[in-house]
Short mmCIF file of N, CA and C in Angstrom, two decimals:
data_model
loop_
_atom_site.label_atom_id
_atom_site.label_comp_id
_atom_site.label_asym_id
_atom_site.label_seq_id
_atom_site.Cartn_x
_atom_site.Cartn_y
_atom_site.Cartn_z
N UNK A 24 -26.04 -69.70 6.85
CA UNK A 24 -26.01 -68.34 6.35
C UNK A 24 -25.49 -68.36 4.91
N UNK A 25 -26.17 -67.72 3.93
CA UNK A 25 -25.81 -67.54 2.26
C UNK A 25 -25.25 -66.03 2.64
N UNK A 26 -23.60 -66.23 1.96
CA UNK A 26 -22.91 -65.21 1.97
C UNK A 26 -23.23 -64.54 0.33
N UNK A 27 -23.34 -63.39 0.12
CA UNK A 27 -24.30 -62.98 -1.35
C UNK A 27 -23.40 -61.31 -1.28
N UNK A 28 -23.14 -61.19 -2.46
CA UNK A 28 -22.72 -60.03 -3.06
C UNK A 28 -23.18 -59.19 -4.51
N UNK A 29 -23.42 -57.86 -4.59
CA UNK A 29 -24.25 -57.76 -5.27
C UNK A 29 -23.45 -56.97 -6.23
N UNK A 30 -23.46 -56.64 -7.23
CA UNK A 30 -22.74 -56.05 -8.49
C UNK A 30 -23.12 -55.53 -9.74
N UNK A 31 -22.47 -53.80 -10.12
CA UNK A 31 -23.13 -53.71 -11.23
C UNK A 31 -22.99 -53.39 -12.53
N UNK A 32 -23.21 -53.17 -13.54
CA UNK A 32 -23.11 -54.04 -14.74
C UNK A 32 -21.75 -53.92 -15.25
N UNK A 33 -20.40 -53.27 -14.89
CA UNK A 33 -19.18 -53.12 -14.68
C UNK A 33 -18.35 -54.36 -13.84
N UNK A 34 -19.56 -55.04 -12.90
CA UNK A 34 -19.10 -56.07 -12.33
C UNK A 34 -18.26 -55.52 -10.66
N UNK A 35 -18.68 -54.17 -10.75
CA UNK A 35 -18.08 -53.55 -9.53
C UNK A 35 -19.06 -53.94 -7.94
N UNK A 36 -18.22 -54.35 -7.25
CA UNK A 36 -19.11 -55.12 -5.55
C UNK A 36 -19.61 -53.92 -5.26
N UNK A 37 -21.17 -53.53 -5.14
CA UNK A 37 -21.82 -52.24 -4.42
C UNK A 37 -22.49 -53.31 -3.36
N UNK A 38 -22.32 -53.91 -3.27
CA UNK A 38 -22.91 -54.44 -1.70
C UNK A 38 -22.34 -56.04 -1.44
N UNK A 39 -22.32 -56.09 -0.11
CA UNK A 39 -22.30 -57.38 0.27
C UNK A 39 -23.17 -57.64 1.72
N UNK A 40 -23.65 -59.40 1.44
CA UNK A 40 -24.74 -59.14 2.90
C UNK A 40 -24.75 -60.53 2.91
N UNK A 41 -25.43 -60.98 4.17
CA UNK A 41 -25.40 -61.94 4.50
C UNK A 41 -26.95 -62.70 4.57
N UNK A 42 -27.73 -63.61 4.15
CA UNK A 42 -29.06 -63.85 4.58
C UNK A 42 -29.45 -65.37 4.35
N UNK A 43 -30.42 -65.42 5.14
CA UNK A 43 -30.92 -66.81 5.37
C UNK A 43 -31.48 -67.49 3.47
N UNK A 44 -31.74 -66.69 2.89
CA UNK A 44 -32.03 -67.06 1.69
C UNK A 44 -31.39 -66.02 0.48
N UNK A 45 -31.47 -66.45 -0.54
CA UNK A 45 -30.65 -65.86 -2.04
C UNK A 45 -31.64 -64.92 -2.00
N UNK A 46 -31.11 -64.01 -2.02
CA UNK A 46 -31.70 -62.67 -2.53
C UNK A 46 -31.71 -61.99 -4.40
N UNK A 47 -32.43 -62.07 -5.34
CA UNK A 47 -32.64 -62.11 -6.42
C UNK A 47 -31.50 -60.61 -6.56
N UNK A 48 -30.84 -60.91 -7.53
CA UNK A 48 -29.91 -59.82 -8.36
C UNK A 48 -28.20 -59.98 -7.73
N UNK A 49 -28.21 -60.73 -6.59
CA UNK A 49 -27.04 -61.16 -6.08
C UNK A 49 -26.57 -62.68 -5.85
N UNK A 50 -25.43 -62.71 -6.14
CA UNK A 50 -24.24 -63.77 -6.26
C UNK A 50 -24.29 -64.47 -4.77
N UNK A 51 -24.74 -65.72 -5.22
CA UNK A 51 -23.73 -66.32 -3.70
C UNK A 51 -22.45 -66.90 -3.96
N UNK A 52 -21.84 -66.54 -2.85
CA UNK A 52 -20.03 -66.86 -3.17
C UNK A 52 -19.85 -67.06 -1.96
N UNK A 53 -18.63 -67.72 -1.69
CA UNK A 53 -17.93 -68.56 -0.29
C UNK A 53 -17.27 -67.18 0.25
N UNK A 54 -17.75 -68.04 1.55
CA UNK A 54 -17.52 -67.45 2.86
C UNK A 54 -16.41 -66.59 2.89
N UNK A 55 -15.01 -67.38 2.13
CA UNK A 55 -13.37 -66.55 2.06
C UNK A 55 -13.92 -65.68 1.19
N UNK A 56 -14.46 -65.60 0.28
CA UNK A 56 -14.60 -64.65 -1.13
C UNK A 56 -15.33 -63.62 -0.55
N UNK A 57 -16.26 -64.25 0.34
CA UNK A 57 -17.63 -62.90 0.82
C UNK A 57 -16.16 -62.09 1.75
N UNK A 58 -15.86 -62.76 3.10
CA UNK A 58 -14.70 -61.95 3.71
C UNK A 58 -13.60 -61.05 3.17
N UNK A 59 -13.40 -61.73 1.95
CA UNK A 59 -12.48 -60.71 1.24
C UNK A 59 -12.83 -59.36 0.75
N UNK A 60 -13.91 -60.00 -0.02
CA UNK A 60 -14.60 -58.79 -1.07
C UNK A 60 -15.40 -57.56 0.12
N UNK A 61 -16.01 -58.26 1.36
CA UNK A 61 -16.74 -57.60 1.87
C UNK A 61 -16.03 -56.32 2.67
N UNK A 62 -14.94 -56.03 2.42
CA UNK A 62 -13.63 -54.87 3.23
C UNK A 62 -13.61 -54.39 1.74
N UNK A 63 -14.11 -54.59 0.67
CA UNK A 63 -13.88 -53.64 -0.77
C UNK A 63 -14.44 -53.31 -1.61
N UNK A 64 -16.10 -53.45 -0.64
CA UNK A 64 -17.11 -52.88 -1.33
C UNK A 64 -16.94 -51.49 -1.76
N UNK A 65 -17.27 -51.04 -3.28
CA UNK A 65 -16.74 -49.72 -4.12
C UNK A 65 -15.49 -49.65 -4.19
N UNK A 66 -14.73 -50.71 -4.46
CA UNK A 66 -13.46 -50.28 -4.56
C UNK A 66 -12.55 -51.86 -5.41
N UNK A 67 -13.73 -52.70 -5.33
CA UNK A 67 -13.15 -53.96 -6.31
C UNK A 67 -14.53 -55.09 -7.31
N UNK A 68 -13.73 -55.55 -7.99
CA UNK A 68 -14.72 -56.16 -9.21
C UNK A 68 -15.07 -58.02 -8.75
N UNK A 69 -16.29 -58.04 -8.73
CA UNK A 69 -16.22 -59.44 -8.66
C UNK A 69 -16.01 -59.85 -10.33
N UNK A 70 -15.21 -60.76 -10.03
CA UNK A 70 -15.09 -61.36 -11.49
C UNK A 70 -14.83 -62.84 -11.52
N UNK A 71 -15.69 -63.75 -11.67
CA UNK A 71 -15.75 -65.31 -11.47
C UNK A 71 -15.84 -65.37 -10.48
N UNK A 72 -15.18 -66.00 -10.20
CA UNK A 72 -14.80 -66.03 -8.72
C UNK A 72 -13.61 -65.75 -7.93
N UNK A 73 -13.45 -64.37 -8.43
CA UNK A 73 -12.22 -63.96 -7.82
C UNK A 73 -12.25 -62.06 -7.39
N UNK A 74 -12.24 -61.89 -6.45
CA UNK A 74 -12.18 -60.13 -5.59
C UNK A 74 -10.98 -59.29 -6.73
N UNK A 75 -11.38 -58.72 -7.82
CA UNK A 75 -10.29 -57.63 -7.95
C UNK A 75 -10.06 -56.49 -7.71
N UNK A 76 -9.05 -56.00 -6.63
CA UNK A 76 -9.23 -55.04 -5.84
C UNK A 76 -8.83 -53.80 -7.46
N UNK A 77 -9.45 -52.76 -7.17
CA UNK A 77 -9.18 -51.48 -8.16
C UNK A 77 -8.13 -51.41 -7.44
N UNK A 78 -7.35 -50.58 -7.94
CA UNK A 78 -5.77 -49.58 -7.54
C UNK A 78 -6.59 -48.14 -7.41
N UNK A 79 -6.17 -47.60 -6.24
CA UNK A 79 -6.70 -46.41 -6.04
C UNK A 79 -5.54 -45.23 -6.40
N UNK A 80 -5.77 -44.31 -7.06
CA UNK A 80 -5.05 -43.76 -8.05
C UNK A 80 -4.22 -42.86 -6.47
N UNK A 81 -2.67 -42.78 -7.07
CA UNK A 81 -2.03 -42.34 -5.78
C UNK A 81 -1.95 -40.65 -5.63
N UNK A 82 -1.79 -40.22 -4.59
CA UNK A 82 -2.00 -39.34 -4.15
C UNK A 82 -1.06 -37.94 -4.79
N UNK A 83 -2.13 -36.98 -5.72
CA UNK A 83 -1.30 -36.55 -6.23
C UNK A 83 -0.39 -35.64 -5.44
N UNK A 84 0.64 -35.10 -6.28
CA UNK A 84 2.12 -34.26 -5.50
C UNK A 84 1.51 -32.65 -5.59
N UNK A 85 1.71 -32.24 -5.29
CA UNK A 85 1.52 -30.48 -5.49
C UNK A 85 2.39 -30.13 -6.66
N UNK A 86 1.80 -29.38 -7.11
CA UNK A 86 2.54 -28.84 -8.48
C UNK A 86 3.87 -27.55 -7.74
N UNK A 87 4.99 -28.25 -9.10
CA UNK A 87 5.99 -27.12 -8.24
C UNK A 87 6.27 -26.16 -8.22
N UNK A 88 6.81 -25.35 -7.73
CA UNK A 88 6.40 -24.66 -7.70
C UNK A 88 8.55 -23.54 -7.78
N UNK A 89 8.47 -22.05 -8.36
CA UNK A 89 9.74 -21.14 -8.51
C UNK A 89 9.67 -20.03 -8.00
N UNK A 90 10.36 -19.64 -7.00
CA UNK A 90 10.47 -18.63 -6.02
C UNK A 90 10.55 -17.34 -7.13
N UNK A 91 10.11 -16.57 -6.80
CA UNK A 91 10.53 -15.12 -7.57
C UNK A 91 11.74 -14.70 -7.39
N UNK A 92 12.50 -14.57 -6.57
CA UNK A 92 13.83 -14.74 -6.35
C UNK A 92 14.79 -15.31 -7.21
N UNK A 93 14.44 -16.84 -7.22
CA UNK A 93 15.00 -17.62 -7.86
C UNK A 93 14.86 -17.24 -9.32
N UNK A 94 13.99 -17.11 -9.90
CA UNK A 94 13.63 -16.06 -11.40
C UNK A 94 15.07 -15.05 -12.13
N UNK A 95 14.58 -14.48 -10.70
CA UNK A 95 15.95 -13.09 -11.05
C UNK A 95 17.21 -13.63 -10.88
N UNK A 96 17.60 -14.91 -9.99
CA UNK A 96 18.62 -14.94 -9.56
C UNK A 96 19.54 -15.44 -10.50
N UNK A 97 19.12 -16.34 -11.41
CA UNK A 97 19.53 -17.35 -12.65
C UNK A 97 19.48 -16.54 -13.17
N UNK A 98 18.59 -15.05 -13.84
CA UNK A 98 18.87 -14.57 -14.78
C UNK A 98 20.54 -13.59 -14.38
N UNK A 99 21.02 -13.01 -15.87
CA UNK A 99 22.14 -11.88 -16.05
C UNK A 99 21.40 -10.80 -16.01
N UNK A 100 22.11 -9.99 -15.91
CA UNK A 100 22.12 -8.74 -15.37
C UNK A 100 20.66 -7.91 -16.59
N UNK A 101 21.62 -8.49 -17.59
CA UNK A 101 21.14 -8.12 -19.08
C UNK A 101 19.30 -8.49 -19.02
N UNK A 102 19.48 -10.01 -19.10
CA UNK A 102 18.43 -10.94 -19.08
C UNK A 102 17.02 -10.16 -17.82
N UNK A 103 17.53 -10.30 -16.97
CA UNK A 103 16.66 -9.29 -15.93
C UNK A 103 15.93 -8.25 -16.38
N UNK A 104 16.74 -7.34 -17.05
CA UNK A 104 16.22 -5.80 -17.37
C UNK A 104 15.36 -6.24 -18.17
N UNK A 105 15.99 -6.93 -19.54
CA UNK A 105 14.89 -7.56 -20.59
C UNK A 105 13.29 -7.93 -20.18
N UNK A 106 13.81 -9.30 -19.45
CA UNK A 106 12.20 -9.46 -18.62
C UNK A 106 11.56 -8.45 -18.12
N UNK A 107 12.11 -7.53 -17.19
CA UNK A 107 11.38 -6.92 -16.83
C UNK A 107 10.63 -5.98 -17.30
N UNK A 108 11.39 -5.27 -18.36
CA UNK A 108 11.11 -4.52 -19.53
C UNK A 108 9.55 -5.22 -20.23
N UNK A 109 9.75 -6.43 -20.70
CA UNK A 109 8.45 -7.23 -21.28
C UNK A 109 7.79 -7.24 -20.48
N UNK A 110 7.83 -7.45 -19.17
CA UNK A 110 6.51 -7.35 -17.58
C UNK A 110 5.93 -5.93 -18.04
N UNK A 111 6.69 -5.09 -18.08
CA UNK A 111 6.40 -3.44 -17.71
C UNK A 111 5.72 -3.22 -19.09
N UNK A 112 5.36 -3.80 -20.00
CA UNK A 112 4.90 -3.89 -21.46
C UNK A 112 4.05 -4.69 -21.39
N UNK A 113 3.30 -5.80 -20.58
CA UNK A 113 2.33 -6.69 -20.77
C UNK A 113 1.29 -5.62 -20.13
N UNK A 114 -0.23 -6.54 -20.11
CA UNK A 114 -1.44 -5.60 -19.68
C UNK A 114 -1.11 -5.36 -18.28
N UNK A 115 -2.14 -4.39 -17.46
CA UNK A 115 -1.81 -4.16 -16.04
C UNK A 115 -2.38 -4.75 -15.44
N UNK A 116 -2.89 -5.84 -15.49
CA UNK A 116 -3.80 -7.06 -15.16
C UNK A 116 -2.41 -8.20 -14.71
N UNK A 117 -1.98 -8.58 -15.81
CA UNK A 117 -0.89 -9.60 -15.81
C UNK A 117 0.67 -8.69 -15.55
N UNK A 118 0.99 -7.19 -15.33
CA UNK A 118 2.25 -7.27 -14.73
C UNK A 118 1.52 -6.76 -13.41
N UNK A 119 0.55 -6.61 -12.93
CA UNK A 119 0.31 -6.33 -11.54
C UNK A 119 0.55 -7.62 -10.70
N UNK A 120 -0.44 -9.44 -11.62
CA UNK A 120 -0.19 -10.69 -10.64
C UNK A 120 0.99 -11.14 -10.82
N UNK A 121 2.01 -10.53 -11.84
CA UNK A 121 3.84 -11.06 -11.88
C UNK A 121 4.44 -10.44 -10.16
N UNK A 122 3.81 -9.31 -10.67
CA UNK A 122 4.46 -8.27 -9.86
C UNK A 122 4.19 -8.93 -8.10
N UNK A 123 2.84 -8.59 -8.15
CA UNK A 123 2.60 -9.89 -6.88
C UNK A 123 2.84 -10.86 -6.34
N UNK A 124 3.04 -11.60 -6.78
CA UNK A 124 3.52 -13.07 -7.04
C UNK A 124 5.04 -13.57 -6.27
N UNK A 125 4.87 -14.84 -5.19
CA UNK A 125 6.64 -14.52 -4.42
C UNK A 125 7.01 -15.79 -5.10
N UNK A 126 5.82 -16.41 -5.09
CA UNK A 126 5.85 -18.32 -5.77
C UNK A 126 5.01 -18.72 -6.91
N UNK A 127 5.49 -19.05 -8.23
CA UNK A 127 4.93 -19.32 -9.56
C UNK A 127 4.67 -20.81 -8.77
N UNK A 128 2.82 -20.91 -9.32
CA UNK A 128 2.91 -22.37 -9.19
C UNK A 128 2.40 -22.84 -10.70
N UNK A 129 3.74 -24.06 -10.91
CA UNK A 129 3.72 -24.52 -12.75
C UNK A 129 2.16 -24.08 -13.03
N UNK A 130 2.20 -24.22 -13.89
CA UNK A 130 1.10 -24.37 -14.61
C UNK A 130 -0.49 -23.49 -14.04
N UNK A 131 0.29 -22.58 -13.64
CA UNK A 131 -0.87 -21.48 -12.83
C UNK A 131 -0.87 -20.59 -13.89
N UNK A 132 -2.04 -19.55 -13.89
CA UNK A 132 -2.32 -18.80 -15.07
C UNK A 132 -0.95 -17.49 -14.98
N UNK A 133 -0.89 -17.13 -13.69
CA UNK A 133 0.49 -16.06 -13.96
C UNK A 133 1.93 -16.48 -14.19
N UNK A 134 2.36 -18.04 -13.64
CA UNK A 134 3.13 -18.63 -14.17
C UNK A 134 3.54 -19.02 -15.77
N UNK A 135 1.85 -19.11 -16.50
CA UNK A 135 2.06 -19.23 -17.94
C UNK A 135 2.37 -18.27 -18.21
N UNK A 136 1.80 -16.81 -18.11
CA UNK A 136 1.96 -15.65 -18.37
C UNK A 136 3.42 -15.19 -18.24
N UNK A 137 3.90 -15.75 -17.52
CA UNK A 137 5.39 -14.89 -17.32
C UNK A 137 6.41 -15.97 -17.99
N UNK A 138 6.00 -17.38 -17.75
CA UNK A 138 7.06 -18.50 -18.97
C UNK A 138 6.98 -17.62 -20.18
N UNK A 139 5.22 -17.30 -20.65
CA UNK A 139 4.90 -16.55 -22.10
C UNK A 139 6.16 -15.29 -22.65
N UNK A 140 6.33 -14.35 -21.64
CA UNK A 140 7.02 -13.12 -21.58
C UNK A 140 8.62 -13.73 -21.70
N UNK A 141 8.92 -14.74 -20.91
CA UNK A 141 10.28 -14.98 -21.08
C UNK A 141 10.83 -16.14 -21.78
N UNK A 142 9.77 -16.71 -22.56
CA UNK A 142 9.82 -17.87 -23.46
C UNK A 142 10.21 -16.70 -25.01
N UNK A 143 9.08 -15.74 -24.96
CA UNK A 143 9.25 -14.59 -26.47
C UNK A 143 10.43 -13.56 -26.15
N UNK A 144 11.25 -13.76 -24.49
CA UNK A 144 11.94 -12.69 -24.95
C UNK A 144 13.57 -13.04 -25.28
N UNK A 145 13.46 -14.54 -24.36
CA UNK A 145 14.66 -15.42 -24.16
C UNK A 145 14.87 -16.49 -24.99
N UNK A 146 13.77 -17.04 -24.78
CA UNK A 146 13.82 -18.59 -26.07
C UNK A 146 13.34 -19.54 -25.06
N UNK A 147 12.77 -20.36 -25.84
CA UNK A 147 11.97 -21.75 -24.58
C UNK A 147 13.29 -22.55 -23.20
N UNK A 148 14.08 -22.70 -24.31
CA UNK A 148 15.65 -23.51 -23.39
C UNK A 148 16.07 -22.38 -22.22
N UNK A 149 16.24 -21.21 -22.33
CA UNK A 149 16.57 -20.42 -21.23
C UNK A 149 15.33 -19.60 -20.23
N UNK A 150 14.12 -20.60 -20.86
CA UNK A 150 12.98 -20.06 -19.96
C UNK A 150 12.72 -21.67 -18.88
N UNK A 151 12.93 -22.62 -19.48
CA UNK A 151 13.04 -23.45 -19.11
C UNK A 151 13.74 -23.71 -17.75
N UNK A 152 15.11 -23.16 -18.05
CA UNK A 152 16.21 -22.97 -16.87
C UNK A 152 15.74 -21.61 -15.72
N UNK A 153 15.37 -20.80 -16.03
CA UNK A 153 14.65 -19.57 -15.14
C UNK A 153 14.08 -20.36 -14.31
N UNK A 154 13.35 -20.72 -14.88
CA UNK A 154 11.75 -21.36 -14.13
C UNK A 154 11.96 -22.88 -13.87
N UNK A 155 12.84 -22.95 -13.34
CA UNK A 155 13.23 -25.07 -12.93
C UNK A 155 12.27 -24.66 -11.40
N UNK A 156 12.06 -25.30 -11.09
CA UNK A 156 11.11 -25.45 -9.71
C UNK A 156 12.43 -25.31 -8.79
N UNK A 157 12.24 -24.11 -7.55
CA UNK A 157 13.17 -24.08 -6.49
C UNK A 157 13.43 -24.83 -6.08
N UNK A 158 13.78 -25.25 -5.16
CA UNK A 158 14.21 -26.29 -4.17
C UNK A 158 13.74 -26.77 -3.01
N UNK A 159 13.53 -25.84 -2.64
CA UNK A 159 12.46 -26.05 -1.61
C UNK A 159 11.16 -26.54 -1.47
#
């Protein structure tokens, strides 16, 4: 049996097979190499003669995410009214999804929107601290 692996122009294994004769456009390679590579077809490079497995990119985290609670809770008394004051002054589009809203997730469009409001009303360093991702 000719152990044969086939690859493309990246050098990435899209097939491996086994046959009584060389099949034109594929590699014959030993038996350990075919066994190896053949568990990583789409997922590793033949290169000489050696299986390089890709790294499969790890699993991303959920973005984090700041309780509305937590918002008000860090802020002063002062700081509160302020924000809220700038909410009650943005369009009714964007203080209706603040207003909605129990969990900012980073980098979500009402999350920018409300960093926006308390970045111009507070300063970036004490919007920063508002909005640290809860704990939970």
């Amino acid at each position: 049996m000719i152990h044969q692996l086939l690859t493309d122009d990246a050098d990435l294994i899209v097939q491996a097979m086994t046959s009584n004769m060389n099949v034109e456009g594929f590699t014959e390679v030993s038996e350990e190499l075919f066994d190896k590579a053949s568990g990583l077809v789409g997922r590793a490079r033949l290169v000489g003669d050696q299986v390089i497995e890709i790294p499969s990119d790890p699993p991303s985290l959920p973005a984090p995410t700041t309780r509305r609670y937590d918002v008000f809770e860090r802020c002063t008394t002062d700081e509160a009214s302020l924000i809220s004051l700038a909410i009650s002054n943005s369009d009714v589009r964007t203080m209706e999804l603040i207003g909605a809203t129990m969990r900012f997730v980073h980098g979500s469009e009402v999350y920018l929107a409300l960093r926006t409001i308390i970045v111009d009303t507070l300063g970036a360093e004490r919007a920063d601290e508002i909005l640290a991702p809860s704990d939970d």
